[in-house]
JSON list of C-alpha atoms in Angstrom, two decimals:
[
{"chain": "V", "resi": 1, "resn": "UNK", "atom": "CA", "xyz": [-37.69, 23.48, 33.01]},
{"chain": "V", "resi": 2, "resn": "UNK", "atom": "CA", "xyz": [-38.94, 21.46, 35.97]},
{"chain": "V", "resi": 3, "resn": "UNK", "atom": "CA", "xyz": [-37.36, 17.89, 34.41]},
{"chain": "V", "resi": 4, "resn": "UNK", "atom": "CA", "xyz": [-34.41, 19.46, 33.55]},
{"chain": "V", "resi": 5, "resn": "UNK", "atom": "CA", "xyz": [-33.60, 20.43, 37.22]},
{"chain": "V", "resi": 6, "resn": "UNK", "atom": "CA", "xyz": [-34.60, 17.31, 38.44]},
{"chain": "V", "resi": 7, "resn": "UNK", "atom": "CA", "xyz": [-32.24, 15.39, 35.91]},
{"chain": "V", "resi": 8, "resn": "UNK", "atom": "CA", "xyz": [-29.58, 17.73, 37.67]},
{"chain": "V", "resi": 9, "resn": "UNK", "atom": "CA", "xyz": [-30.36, 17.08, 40.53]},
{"chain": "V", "resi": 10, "resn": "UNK", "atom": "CA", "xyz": [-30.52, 13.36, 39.95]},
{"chain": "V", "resi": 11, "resn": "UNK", "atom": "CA", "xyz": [-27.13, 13.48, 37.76]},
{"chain": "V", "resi": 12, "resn": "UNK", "atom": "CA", "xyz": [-25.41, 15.51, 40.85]},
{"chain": "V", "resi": 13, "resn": "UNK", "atom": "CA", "xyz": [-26.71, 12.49, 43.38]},
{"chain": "V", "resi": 14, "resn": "UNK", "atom": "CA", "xyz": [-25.26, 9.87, 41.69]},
{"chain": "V", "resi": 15, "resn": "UNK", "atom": "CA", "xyz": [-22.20, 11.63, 41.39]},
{"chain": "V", "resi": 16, "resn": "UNK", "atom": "CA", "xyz": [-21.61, 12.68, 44.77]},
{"chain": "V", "resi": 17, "resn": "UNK", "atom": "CA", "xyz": [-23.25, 9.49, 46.64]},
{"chain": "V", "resi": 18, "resn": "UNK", "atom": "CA", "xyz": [-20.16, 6.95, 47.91]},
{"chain": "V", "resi": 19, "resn": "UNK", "atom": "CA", "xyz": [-20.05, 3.59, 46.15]},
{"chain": "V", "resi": 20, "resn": "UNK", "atom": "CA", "xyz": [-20.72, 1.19, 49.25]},
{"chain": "V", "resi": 21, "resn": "UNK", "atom": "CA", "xyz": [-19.59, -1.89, 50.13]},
{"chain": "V", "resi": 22, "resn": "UNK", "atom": "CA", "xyz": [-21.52, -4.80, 52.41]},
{"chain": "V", "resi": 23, "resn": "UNK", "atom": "CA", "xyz": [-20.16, -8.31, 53.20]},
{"chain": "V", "resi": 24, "resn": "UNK", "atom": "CA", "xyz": [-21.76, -11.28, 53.04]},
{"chain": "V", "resi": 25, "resn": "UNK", "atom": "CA", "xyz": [-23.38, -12.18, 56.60]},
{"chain": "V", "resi": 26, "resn": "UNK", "atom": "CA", "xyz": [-22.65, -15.72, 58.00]},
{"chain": "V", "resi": 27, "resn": "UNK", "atom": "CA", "xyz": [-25.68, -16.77, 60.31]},
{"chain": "V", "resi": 28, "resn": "UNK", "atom": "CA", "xyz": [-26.50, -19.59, 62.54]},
{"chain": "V", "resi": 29, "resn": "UNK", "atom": "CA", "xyz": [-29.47, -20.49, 64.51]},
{"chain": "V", "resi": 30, "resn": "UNK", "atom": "CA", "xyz": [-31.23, -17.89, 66.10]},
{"chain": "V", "resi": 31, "resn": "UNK", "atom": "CA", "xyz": [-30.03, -14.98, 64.12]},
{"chain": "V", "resi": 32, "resn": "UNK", "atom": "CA", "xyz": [-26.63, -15.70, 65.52]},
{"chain": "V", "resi": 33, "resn": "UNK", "atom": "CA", "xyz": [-23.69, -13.90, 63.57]},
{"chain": "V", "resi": 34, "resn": "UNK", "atom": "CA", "xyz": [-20.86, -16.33, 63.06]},
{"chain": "V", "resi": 35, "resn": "UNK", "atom": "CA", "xyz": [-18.62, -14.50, 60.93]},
{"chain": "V", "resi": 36, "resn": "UNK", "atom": "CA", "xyz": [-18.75, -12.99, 56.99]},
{"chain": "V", "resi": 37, "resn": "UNK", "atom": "CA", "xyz": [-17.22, -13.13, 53.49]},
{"chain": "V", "resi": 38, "resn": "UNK", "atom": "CA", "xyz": [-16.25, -10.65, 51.16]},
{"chain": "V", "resi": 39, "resn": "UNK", "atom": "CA", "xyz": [-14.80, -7.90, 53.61]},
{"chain": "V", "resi": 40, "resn": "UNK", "atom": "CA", "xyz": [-12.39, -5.42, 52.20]},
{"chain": "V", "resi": 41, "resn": "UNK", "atom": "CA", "xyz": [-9.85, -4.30, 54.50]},
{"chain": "V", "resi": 42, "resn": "UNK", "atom": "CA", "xyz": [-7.32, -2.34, 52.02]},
{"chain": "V", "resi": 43, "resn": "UNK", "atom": "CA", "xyz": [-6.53, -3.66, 48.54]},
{"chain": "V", "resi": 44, "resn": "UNK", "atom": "CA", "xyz": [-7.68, -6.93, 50.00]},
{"chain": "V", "resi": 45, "resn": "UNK", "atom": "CA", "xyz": [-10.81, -9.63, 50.61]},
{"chain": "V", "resi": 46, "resn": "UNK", "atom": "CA", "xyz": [-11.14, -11.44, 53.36]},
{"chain": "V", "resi": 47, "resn": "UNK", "atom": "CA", "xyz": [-13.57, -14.06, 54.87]},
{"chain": "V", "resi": 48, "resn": "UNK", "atom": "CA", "xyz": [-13.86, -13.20, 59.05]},
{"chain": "V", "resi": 49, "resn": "UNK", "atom": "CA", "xyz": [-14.91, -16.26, 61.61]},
{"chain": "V", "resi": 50, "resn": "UNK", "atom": "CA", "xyz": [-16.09, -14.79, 64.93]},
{"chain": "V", "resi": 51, "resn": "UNK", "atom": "CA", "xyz": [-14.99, -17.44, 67.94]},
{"chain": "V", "resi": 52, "resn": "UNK", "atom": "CA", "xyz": [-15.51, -17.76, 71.21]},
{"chain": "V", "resi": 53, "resn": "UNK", "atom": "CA", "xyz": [-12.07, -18.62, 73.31]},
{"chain": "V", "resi": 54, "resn": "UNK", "atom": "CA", "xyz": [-9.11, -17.10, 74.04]},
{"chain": "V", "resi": 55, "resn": "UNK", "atom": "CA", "xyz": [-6.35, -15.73, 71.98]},
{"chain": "V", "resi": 56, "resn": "UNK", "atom": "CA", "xyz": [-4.17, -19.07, 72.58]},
{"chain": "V", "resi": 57, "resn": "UNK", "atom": "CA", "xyz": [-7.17, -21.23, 71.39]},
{"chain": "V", "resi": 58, "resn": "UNK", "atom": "CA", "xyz": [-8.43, -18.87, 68.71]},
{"chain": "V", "resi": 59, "resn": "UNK", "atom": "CA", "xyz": [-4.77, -18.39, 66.87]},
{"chain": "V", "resi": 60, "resn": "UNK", "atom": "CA", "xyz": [-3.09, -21.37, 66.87]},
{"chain": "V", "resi": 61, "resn": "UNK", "atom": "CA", "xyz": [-1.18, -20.57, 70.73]},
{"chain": "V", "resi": 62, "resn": "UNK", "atom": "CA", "xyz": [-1.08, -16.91, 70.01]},
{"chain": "V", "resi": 63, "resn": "UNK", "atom": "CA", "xyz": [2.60, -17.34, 70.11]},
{"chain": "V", "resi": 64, "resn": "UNK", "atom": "CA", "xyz": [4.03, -16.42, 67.02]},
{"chain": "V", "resi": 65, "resn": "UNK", "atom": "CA", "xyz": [3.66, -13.70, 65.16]},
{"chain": "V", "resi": 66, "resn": "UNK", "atom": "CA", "xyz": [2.68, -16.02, 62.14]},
{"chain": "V", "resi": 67, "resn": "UNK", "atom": "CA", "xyz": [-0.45, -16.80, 63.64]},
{"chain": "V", "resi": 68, "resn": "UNK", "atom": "CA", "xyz": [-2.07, -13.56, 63.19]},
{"chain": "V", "resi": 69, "resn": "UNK", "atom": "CA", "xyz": [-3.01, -12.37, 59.47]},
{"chain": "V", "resi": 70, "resn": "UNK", "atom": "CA", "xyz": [-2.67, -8.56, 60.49]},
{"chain": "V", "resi": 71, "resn": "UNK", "atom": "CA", "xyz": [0.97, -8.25, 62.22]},
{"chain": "V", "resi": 72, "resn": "UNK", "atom": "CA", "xyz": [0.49, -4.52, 63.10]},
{"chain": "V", "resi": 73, "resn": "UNK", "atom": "CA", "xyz": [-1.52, -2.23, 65.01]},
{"chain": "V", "resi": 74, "resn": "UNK", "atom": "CA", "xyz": [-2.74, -0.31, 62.03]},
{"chain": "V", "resi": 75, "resn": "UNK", "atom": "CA", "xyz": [-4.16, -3.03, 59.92]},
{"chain": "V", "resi": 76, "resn": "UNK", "atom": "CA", "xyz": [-5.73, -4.33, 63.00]},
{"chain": "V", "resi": 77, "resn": "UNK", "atom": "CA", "xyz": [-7.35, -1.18, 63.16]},
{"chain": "V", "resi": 78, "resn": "UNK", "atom": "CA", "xyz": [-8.06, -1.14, 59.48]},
{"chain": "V", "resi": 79, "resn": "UNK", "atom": "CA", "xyz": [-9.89, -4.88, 59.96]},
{"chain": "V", "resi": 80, "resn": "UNK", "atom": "CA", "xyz": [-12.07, -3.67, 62.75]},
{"chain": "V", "resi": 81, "resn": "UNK", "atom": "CA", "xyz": [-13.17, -0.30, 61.18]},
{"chain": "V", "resi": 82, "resn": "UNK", "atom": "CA", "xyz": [-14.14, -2.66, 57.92]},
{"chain": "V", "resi": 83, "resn": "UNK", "atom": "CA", "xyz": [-16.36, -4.46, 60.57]},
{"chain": "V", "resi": 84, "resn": "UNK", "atom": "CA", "xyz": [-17.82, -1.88, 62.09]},
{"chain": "V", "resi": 85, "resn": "UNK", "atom": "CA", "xyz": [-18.95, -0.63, 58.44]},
{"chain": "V", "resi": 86, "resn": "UNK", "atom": "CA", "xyz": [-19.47, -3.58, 56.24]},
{"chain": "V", "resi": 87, "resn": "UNK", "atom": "CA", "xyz": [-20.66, -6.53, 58.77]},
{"chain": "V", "resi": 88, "resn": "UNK", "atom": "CA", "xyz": [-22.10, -5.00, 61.79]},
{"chain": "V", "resi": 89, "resn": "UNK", "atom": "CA", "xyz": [-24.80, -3.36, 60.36]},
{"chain": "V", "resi": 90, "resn": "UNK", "atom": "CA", "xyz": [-28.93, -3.41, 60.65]},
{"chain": "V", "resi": 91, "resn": "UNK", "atom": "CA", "xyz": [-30.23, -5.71, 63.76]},
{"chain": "V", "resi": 92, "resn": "UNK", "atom": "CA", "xyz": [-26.47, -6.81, 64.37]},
{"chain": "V", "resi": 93, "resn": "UNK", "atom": "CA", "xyz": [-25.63, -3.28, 65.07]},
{"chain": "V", "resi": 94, "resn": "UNK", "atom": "CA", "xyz": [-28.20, -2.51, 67.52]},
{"chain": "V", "resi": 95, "resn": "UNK", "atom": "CA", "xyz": [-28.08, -6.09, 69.37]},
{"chain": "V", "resi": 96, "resn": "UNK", "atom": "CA", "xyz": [-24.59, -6.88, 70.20]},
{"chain": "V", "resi": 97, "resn": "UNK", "atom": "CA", "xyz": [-25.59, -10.20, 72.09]},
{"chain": "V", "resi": 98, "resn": "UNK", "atom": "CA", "xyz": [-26.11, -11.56, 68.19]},
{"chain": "V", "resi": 99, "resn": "UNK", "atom": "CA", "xyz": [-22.64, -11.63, 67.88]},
{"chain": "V", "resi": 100, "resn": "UNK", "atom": "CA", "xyz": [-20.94, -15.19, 67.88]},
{"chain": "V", "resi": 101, "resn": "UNK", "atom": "CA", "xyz": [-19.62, -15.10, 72.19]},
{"chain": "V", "resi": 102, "resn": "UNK", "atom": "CA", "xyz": [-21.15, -12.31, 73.19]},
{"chain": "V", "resi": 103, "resn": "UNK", "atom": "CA", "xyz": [-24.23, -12.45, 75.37]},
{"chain": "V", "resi": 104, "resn": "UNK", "atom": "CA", "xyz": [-24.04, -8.87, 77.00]},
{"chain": "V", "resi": 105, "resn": "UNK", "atom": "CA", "xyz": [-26.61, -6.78, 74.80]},
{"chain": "V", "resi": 106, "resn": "UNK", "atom": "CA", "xyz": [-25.45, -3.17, 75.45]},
{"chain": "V", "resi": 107, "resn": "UNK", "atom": "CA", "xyz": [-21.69, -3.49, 73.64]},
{"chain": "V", "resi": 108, "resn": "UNK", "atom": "CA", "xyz": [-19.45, -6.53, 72.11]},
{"chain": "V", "resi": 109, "resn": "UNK", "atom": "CA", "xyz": [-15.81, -6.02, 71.65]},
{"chain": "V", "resi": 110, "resn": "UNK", "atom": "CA", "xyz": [-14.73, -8.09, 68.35]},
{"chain": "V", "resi": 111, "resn": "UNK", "atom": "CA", "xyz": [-10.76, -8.83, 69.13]},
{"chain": "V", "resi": 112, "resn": "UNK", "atom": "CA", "xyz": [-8.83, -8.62, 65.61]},
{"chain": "V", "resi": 113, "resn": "UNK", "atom": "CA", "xyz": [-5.07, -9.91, 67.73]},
{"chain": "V", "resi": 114, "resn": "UNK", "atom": "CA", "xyz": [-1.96, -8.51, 65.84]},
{"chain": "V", "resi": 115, "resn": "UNK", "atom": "CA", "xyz": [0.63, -9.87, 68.32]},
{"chain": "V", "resi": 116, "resn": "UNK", "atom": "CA", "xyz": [1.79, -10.28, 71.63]},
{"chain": "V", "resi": 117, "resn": "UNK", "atom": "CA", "xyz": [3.76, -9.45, 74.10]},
{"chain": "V", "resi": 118, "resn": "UNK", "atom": "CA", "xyz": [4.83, -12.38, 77.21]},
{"chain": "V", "resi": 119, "resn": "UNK", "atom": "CA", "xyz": [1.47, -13.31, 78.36]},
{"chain": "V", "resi": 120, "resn": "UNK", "atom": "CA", "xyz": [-0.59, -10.86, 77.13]},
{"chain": "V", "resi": 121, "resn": "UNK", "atom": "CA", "xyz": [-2.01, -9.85, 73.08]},
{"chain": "V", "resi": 122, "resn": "UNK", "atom": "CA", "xyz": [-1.96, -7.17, 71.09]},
{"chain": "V", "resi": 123, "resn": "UNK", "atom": "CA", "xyz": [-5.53, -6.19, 69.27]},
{"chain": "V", "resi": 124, "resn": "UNK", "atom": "CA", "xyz": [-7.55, -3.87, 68.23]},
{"chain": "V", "resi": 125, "resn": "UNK", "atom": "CA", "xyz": [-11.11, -4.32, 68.53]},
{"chain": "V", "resi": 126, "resn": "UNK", "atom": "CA", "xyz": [-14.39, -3.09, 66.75]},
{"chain": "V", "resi": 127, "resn": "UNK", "atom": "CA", "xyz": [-16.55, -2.12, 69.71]},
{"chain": "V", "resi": 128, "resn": "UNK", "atom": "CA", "xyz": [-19.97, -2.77, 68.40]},
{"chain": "V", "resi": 129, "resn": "UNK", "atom": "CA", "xyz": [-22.08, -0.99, 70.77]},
{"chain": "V", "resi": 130, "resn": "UNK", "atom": "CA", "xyz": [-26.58, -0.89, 70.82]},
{"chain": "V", "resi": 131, "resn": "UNK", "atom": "CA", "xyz": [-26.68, 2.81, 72.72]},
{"chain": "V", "resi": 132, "resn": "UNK", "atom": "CA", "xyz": [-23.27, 4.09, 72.31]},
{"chain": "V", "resi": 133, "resn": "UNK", "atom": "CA", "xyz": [-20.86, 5.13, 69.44]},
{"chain": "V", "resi": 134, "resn": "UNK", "atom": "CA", "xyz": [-19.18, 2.21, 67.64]},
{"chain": "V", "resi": 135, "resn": "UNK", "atom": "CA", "xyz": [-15.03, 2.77, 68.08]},
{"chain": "V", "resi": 136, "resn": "UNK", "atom": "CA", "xyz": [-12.22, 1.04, 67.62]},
{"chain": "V", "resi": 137, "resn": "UNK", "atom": "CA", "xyz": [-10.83, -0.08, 70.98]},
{"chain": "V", "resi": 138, "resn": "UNK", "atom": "CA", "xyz": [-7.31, -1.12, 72.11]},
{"chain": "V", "resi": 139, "resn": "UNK", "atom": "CA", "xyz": [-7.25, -3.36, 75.14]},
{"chain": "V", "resi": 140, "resn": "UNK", "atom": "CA", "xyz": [-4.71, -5.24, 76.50]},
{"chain": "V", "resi": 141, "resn": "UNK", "atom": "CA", "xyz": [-6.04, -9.19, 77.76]},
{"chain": "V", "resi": 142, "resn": "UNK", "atom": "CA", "xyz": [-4.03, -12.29, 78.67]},
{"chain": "V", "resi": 143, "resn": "UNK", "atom": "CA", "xyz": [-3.32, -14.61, 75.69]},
{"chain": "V", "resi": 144, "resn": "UNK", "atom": "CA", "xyz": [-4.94, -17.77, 77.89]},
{"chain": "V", "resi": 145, "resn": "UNK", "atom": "CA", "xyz": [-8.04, -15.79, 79.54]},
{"chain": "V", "resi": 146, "resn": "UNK", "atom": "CA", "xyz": [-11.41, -16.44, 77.55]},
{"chain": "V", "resi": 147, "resn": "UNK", "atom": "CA", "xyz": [-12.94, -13.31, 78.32]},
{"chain": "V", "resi": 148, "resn": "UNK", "atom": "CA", "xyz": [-15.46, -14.29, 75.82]},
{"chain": "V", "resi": 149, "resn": "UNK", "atom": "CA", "xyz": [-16.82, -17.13, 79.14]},
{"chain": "V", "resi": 150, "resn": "UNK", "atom": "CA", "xyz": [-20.07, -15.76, 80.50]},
{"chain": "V", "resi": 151, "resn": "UNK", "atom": "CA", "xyz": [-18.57, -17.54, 83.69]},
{"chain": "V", "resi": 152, "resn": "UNK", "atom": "CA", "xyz": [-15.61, -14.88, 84.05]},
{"chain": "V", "resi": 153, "resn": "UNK", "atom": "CA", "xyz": [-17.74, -11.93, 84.29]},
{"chain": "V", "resi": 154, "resn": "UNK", "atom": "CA", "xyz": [-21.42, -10.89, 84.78]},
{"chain": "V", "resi": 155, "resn": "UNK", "atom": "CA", "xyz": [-22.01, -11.04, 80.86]},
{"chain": "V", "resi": 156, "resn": "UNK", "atom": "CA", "xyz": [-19.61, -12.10, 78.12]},
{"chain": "V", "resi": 157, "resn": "UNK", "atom": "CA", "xyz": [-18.89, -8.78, 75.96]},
{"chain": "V", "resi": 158, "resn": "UNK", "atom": "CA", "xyz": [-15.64, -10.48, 74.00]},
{"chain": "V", "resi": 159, "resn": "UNK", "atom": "CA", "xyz": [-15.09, -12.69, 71.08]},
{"chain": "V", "resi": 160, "resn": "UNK", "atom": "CA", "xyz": [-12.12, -13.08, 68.38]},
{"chain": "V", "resi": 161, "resn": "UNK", "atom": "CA", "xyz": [-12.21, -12.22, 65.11]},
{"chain": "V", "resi": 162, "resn": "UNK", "atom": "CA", "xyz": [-10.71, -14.86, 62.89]},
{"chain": "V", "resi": 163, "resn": "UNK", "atom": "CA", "xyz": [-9.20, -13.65, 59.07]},
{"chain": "V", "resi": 164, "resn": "UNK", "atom": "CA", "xyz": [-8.94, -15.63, 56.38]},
{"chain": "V", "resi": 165, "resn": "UNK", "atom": "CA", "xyz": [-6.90, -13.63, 52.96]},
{"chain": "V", "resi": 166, "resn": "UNK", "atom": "CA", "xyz": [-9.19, -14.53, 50.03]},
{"chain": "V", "resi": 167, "resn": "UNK", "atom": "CA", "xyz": [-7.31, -12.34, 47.90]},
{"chain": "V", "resi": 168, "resn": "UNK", "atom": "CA", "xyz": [-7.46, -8.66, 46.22]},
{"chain": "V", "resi": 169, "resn": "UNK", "atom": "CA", "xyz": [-10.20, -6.80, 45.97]},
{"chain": "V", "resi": 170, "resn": "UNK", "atom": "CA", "xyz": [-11.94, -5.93, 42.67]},
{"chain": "V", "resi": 171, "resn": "UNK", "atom": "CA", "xyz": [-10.88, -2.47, 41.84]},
{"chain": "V", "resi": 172, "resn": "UNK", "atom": "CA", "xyz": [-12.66, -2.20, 39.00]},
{"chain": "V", "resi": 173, "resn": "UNK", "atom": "CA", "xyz": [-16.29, -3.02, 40.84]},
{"chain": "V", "resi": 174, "resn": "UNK", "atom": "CA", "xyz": [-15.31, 0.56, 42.36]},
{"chain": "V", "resi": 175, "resn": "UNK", "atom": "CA", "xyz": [-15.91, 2.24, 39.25]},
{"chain": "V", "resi": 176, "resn": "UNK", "atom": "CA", "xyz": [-19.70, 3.62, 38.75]},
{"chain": "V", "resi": 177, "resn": "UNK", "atom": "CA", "xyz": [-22.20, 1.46, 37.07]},
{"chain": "V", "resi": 178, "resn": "UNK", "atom": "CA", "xyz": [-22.40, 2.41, 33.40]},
{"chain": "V", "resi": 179, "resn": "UNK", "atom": "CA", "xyz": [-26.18, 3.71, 34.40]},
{"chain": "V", "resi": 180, "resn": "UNK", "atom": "CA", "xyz": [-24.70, 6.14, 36.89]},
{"chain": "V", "resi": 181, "resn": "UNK", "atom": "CA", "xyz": [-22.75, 7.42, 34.09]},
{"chain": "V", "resi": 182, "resn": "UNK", "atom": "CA", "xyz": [-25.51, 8.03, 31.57]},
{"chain": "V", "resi": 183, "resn": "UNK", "atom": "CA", "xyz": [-26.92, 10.12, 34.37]},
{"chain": "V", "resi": 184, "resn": "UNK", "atom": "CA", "xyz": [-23.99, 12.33, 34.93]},
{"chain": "V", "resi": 185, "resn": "UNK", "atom": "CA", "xyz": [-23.57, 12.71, 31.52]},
{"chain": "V", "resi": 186, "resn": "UNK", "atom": "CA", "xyz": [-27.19, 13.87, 30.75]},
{"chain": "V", "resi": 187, "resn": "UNK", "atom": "CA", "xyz": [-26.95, 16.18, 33.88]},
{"chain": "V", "resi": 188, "resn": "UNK", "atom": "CA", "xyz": [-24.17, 17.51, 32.37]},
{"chain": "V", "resi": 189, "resn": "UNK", "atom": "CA", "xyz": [-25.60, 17.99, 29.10]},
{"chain": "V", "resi": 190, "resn": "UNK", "atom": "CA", "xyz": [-28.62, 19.12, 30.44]},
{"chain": "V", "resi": 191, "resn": "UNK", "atom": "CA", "xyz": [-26.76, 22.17, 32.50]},
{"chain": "V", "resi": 192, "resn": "UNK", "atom": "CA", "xyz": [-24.49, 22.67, 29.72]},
{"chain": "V", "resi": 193, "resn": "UNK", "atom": "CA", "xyz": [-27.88, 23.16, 27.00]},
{"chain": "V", "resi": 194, "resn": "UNK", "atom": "CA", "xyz": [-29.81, 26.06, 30.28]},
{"chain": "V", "resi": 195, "resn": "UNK", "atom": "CA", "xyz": [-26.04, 27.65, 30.24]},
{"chain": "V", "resi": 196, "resn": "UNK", "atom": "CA", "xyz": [-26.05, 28.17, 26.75]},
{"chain": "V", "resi": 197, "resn": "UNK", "atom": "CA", "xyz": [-29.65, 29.09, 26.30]},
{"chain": "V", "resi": 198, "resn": "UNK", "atom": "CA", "xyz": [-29.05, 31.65, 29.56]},
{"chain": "V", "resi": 199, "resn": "UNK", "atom": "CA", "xyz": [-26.10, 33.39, 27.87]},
{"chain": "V", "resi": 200, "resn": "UNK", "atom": "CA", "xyz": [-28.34, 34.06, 24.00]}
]
């Protein structure tokens, strides 16, 4: 009776749990995060460079709205929610200063630019934070500031993010492993078999 419950329970588990995804970190010297590979944002893979700079340095004069690889606010926020869940995870969650431009260790702000607007961009940004809650932020910066320069503020908390397309994301890798579903299927055999021997 025992096993039987705990195959349930086991069955139910791998049922429920969420299949999740992690990217592949890119890491320099020191533990220092300079970017990652494999990030879904949508239907779609992409590789991610984090650079220090500004937004005219970092995308090619930041002057055209074909220098961005998200051209709207709501894929930029899509691409910073996929960093905040697939890259910035572990020991780069809790120490921001690990990031690639950021030195300050209580928050980063990862710029993912969309556009712009005279002088100044349009981003969303995944606001990887060590004490508080990681958000999405939307700021509003000057396209030739680097506000990632330690020498423009007490402690650099901003860096660009830098996409790359590397093309659609495996759908079918979304699908349970085939061991998952041997397990819901003897969990449901297994409650199917107690139901039946309840009921004679």
């Amino acid at each position: 009776m025992l096993s039987k419950k705990l195959l349930n329970l086991v069955a139910a588990v791998a049922f429920l749990s969420p299949l999740s995804s992690h990217a592949a970190l890119i890491v320099g010297a020191n533990d220092a995060l300079l970017g990652a590979t494999g990030v879904t944002v949508g239907s779609y893979i992409y590789d991610v460079s984090f650079i220090d700079g500004s937004c005219q340095s970092v995308y090619s004069g930041c002057n055209e709205i074909s220098d961005f690889t998200f051209q709207d606010l709501a894929s930029a926020d899509l691409a910073s929610q996929a960093l905040l869940d697939q890259v910035f995870l572990g020991i780069y969650d809790t120490n921001p200063s690990l990031t690639n431009g950021c030195t300050a260790s209580d928050r980063c702000f990862v710029v993912t630019a969309y556009g712009f607007e005279d002088t100044s961009t349009k981003s969303a940004s995944a606001r990887n934070a060590s004490s508080i809650e990681d958000v999405i932020a939307h700021s509003s910066m000057n396209t030739w500031w680097d506000h990632s320069n330690p020498s423009n503020g007490s402690s650099a908390r901003v860096t660009f993010a830098k996409w790359s397309l590397v093309g659609l994301a495996d759908i079918p890798s979304q699908i349970p492993e085939p061991s998952v579903w041997i397990l819901m299927l003897l969990g449901l055999a297994s409650l199917g078999m107690s139901r039946r021997r309840t009921k004679q």
